[in-house]
Short mmCIF file of C-alpha atoms in Angstrom, two decimals:
data_model
loop_
_atom_site.label_atom_id
_atom_site.label_comp_id
_atom_site.label_asym_id
_atom_site.label_seq_id
_atom_site.Cartn_x
_atom_site.Cartn_y
_atom_site.Cartn_z
CA MET D 1 40.76 128.88 14.92
CA SER D 2 43.37 125.76 14.54
CA LEU D 3 45.88 128.29 15.88
CA ARG D 4 43.71 128.97 18.91
CA LEU D 5 42.73 125.17 19.14
CA SER D 6 46.33 124.53 19.13
CA GLU D 7 47.42 127.23 21.92
CA GLY D 8 44.42 125.53 24.06
CA THR D 9 45.67 122.35 23.81
CA ASN D 10 49.34 123.37 24.52
CA ALA D 11 48.39 125.55 27.99
CA ASN D 12 45.93 122.65 29.00
CA THR D 13 48.86 120.31 28.21
CA LYS D 14 51.02 122.75 29.96
CA ALA D 15 49.00 122.96 33.08
CA GLN D 16 48.35 119.29 33.30
CA LYS D 17 51.90 118.63 33.37
CA TYR D 18 52.46 121.49 36.32
CA TYR D 19 49.57 119.72 37.96
CA GLU D 20 51.59 116.32 38.03
CA GLU D 21 54.66 118.01 39.11
CA MET D 22 52.84 119.93 41.88
CA SER D 23 50.98 116.25 43.39
CA VAL D 24 54.67 115.05 43.06
CA LYS D 25 56.04 117.68 45.44
CA THR D 26 53.07 117.47 47.49
CA GLU D 27 53.35 114.06 47.83
CA ASP D 28 57.00 114.33 48.54
CA LEU D 29 56.53 117.13 50.81
CA HIS D 30 53.92 114.57 52.46
CA LYS D 31 56.68 111.94 52.71
CA LYS D 32 59.18 114.42 54.27
CA TRP D 33 56.82 115.39 56.76
CA VAL D 34 55.98 112.01 57.91
CA GLU D 35 59.12 110.84 58.37
CA LEU D 36 59.64 113.97 60.22
CA ASP D 37 56.99 113.15 62.63
CA GLY D 38 58.09 109.44 62.80
CA ASN D 39 61.68 110.68 63.84
CA TYR D 40 60.70 113.23 66.47
CA LYS D 41 58.47 110.41 67.83
CA ILE D 42 61.11 108.20 68.04
CA ALA D 43 63.65 110.48 69.09
CA SER D 44 60.89 111.21 72.04
CA ILE D 45 59.99 107.52 72.67
CA LEU D 46 64.27 107.06 72.84
CA ARG D 47 64.55 109.95 75.26
CA GLU D 48 61.99 108.20 77.40
CA LYS D 49 63.30 105.12 77.52
CA GLN D 50 66.92 106.90 78.67
CA GLU D 51 64.66 108.28 81.23
CA LEU D 52 63.43 105.25 82.43
CA ARG D 53 67.02 103.60 82.55
CA ASP D 54 68.62 106.49 84.61
CA ALA D 55 65.51 105.61 86.91
CA LEU D 56 65.40 102.09 86.94
CA SER D 57 69.85 102.56 87.60
CA THR D 58 68.59 105.35 90.34
CA SER D 59 66.54 103.03 92.20
CA PHE D 60 68.77 100.19 91.43
CA ASP D 61 71.36 101.80 93.17
CA GLU D 62 69.21 102.91 96.23
CA VAL D 63 68.38 99.18 96.52
CA ASN D 64 71.85 97.82 96.61
CA GLY D 65 72.65 100.84 98.98
CA LEU D 66 69.79 99.75 101.60
CA ASN D 67 70.27 96.21 101.25
CA HIS D 68 74.01 96.80 102.24
CA ALA D 69 72.78 99.30 105.17
CA LEU D 70 70.33 95.91 106.21
CA GLU D 71 73.07 93.89 106.45
CA VAL D 72 75.06 95.92 108.49
CA TYR D 73 72.76 97.17 110.99
CA SER D 74 72.21 93.16 111.32
CA VAL D 75 75.87 92.50 111.63
CA VAL D 76 75.64 95.33 114.55
CA VAL D 77 72.62 94.18 116.09
CA GLU D 78 74.00 90.60 116.24
CA SER D 79 77.01 92.03 118.03
CA ILE D 80 75.18 93.84 120.53
CA MET D 81 73.04 90.83 121.48
CA ASP D 82 76.40 88.84 121.67
CA ARG D 83 77.59 90.91 124.49
CA LYS D 84 74.17 90.95 125.96
CA ARG D 85 74.58 86.99 126.28
CA GLU D 86 78.17 87.62 127.20
CA TRP D 87 76.78 90.14 130.35
CA SER D 88 74.72 87.35 131.07
CA LYS D 89 76.95 84.64 131.76
CA PRO D 90 78.44 84.17 135.08
CA ARG D 91 81.94 86.48 135.06
CA GLN D 92 84.16 83.62 134.73
CA GLN D 93 82.65 82.46 131.88
CA ARG D 94 82.28 85.78 129.88
CA ASP D 95 84.49 86.01 126.65
CA ARG D 96 85.65 89.40 127.38
CA ASN D 97 86.55 90.20 123.30
CA ILE D 98 83.02 89.19 122.46
CA ILE D 99 81.56 92.47 124.73
CA ILE D 100 84.60 94.61 123.74
CA LYS D 101 84.16 94.12 120.23
CA GLY D 102 80.09 94.23 120.59
CA HIS D 103 80.66 97.91 122.64
CA GLU D 104 83.06 99.09 119.64
CA ILE D 105 80.60 98.28 117.15
CA ALA D 106 77.69 100.00 119.33
CA HIS D 107 78.85 103.11 119.28
CA GLY D 108 81.12 102.94 116.26
CA GLY D 109 79.00 103.79 113.45
CA THR D 110 78.74 101.58 110.12
CA CYS D 111 82.25 102.10 108.74
CA LEU D 112 83.23 99.63 112.05
CA PRO D 113 81.12 96.70 111.51
CA ASP D 114 81.17 97.37 107.58
CA ALA D 115 85.23 96.88 107.89
CA TYR D 116 84.97 94.34 110.44
CA GLN D 117 82.77 92.35 108.01
CA ILE D 118 85.25 93.04 105.03
CA MET D 119 88.28 91.50 106.92
CA SER D 120 86.63 88.45 107.97
CA THR D 121 84.97 87.34 104.97
CA SER D 122 86.37 85.77 101.69
CA ASN D 123 84.62 88.08 100.12
CA ASN D 124 86.38 91.48 100.12
CA ASP D 125 84.39 94.26 98.63
CA LEU D 126 87.49 96.74 99.13
CA GLY D 127 86.24 98.87 96.25
CA TRP D 128 83.41 99.89 98.22
CA TYR D 129 84.77 100.19 101.41
CA LYS D 130 86.96 102.58 100.03
CA GLU D 131 84.35 104.26 97.30
CA TYR D 132 81.84 105.22 100.11
CA TYR D 133 84.58 105.85 103.07
CA GLY D 134 86.76 107.49 101.28
CA THR D 135 89.61 105.08 102.26
CA THR D 136 90.44 101.61 102.83
CA SER D 137 89.10 99.72 105.66
CA GLU D 138 92.53 98.47 106.33
CA ILE D 139 93.53 102.49 107.02
CA PHE D 140 90.37 102.76 109.01
CA LEU D 141 91.27 99.74 111.53
CA LYS D 142 94.72 101.03 111.75
CA PHE D 143 92.82 104.66 113.74
CA GLU D 144 89.50 103.18 114.52
CA THR D 145 90.18 103.83 118.17
CA SER D 146 90.52 107.74 117.30
CA LYS D 147 86.66 108.82 118.24
CA ALA D 148 87.00 111.80 115.88
CA PHE D 149 88.78 109.69 112.93
CA MET D 150 85.71 107.29 113.03
CA GLU D 151 83.48 110.20 113.56
CA LEU D 152 85.27 111.65 109.81
CA ILE D 153 84.61 108.64 108.10
CA ASN D 154 81.04 108.16 108.89
CA MET D 155 80.48 112.05 108.21
CA ARG D 156 82.17 110.76 104.62
CA TYR D 157 79.62 107.71 104.36
CA GLU D 158 76.67 109.36 105.27
CA LEU D 159 77.06 112.64 102.59
CA TYR D 160 78.05 109.85 100.35
CA ARG D 161 74.85 108.14 100.50
CA TYR D 162 73.12 111.36 100.28
CA LYS D 163 75.24 113.03 97.33
CA LYS D 164 72.52 112.64 94.67
CA HIS D 165 70.40 115.31 97.10
CA VAL D 166 73.19 117.23 98.99
CA LYS D 167 75.90 117.59 95.86
CA SER D 168 76.99 120.73 97.57
CA ALA D 169 77.64 119.76 100.66
CA ALA D 170 78.89 116.18 99.31
CA ASP D 171 81.69 117.92 97.06
CA GLY D 172 82.77 120.43 99.76
CA PHE D 173 83.01 117.54 102.06
CA LYS D 174 84.83 115.46 99.68
CA GLU D 175 87.72 117.91 99.18
CA GLY D 176 88.07 118.92 102.62
CA PHE D 177 88.03 115.01 103.66
CA GLN D 178 91.24 114.34 100.71
CA ASN D 179 92.96 117.08 102.65
CA LEU D 180 93.01 116.00 105.70
CA LEU D 181 93.57 112.29 104.99
CA GLU D 182 96.54 113.42 102.93
CA MET D 183 97.87 114.93 105.98
CA ILE D 184 97.09 111.43 107.97
CA LEU D 185 98.54 109.53 104.98
CA ALA D 186 101.83 111.82 104.76
CA GLN D 187 103.09 110.48 107.92
CA ARG D 188 101.42 107.09 107.92
CA THR D 189 104.30 105.16 109.40
CA SER D 190 104.58 107.02 112.29
CA MET D 191 100.53 108.14 112.80
CA THR D 192 99.03 106.42 115.85
CA ALA D 193 95.29 106.63 116.45
CA GLU D 194 96.07 108.88 119.03
CA SER D 195 98.37 111.14 117.23
CA VAL D 196 95.39 111.01 114.88
CA GLN D 197 92.76 111.92 117.42
CA LYS D 198 95.16 114.70 118.32
CA LEU D 199 96.03 115.92 114.67
CA LEU D 200 91.77 116.66 113.82
CA VAL D 201 90.41 118.13 117.61
CA GLY D 202 94.02 118.86 119.89
CA ASP D 203 94.72 122.15 120.93
CA HIS D 204 98.48 122.05 119.89
CA PRO D 205 99.18 125.63 117.52
CA THR D 206 100.65 123.14 114.79
CA THR D 207 97.05 121.61 114.24
CA LEU D 208 95.72 124.59 113.94
CA THR D 209 94.80 124.46 109.95
CA SER D 210 93.51 119.96 109.98
CA ARG D 211 91.42 121.73 113.24
CA ARG D 212 89.64 124.34 110.69
CA ILE D 213 89.51 121.41 108.05
CA TYR D 214 87.64 119.00 110.48
CA SER D 215 85.04 121.85 112.17
CA LYS D 216 84.19 122.92 108.72
CA LEU D 217 83.72 119.43 107.63
CA CYS D 218 80.91 118.53 110.82
CA VAL D 219 79.15 121.84 109.99
CA LEU D 220 78.95 120.78 106.26
CA TRP D 221 78.07 117.04 107.10
CA GLU D 222 74.90 118.71 109.67
CA ASN D 223 73.80 121.07 107.54
CA GLY D 224 74.10 118.45 104.67
CA MET D 225 72.59 115.65 106.33
CA LYS D 226 69.09 118.13 107.13
CA GLN D 227 68.98 118.86 103.81
CA GLY D 228 68.98 115.27 102.47
CA LEU D 229 66.45 113.90 105.12
CA GLN D 230 64.12 116.90 103.53
CA ALA D 231 64.47 115.67 100.35
CA ILE D 232 63.70 112.05 100.87
CA GLN D 233 60.33 113.39 103.48
CA ILE D 234 59.41 115.54 100.08
CA HIS D 235 60.16 112.56 97.35
#
């Protein structure tokens, strides 16, 4: 009888010990689950936070771009109004330079007023100009009377603005643009606006390669702008 009692006591002791061990393990598992769940929630919050930052950064860039565009268009409007005022004066009182500048800006897209604004102020935002137009305001102004070159620079600016929506077209344009710019800068000292015009749209056999690149860029720009405008309307 005492042996059975002893065995029963041992069995109860083992059962109690096993129960206690299982309780500890269960508690440990629960703690680990809580920890994992907490880590998952933290990771999810951090991910959402980063997504919000990215969205805010994109919105900030877009607002900056719109603010700058507004400044440029203000310059365009001001120059056109100045030209109109000069035309309303008697001929002998007109300032011919103001009229010429108004003509140029009215038909020069954004690259011309941007370049004028940069060159005429102490806040020379040269880095911004090169980032958006692919070249410096100094180089642009050297060849500004080339209509084809002006169109090339404006096309580059417009596709760069919409690059988020038209990455393929923007990347293709950037490559061709760089090739053309290298051709121009390789002969920069001897190049004039007239020779740049011939390089881009002339009919001489020696300009065949550059003409083909320029034509391809015009097509890329047209397709890219259509896609970009459609994407903006959808959003």
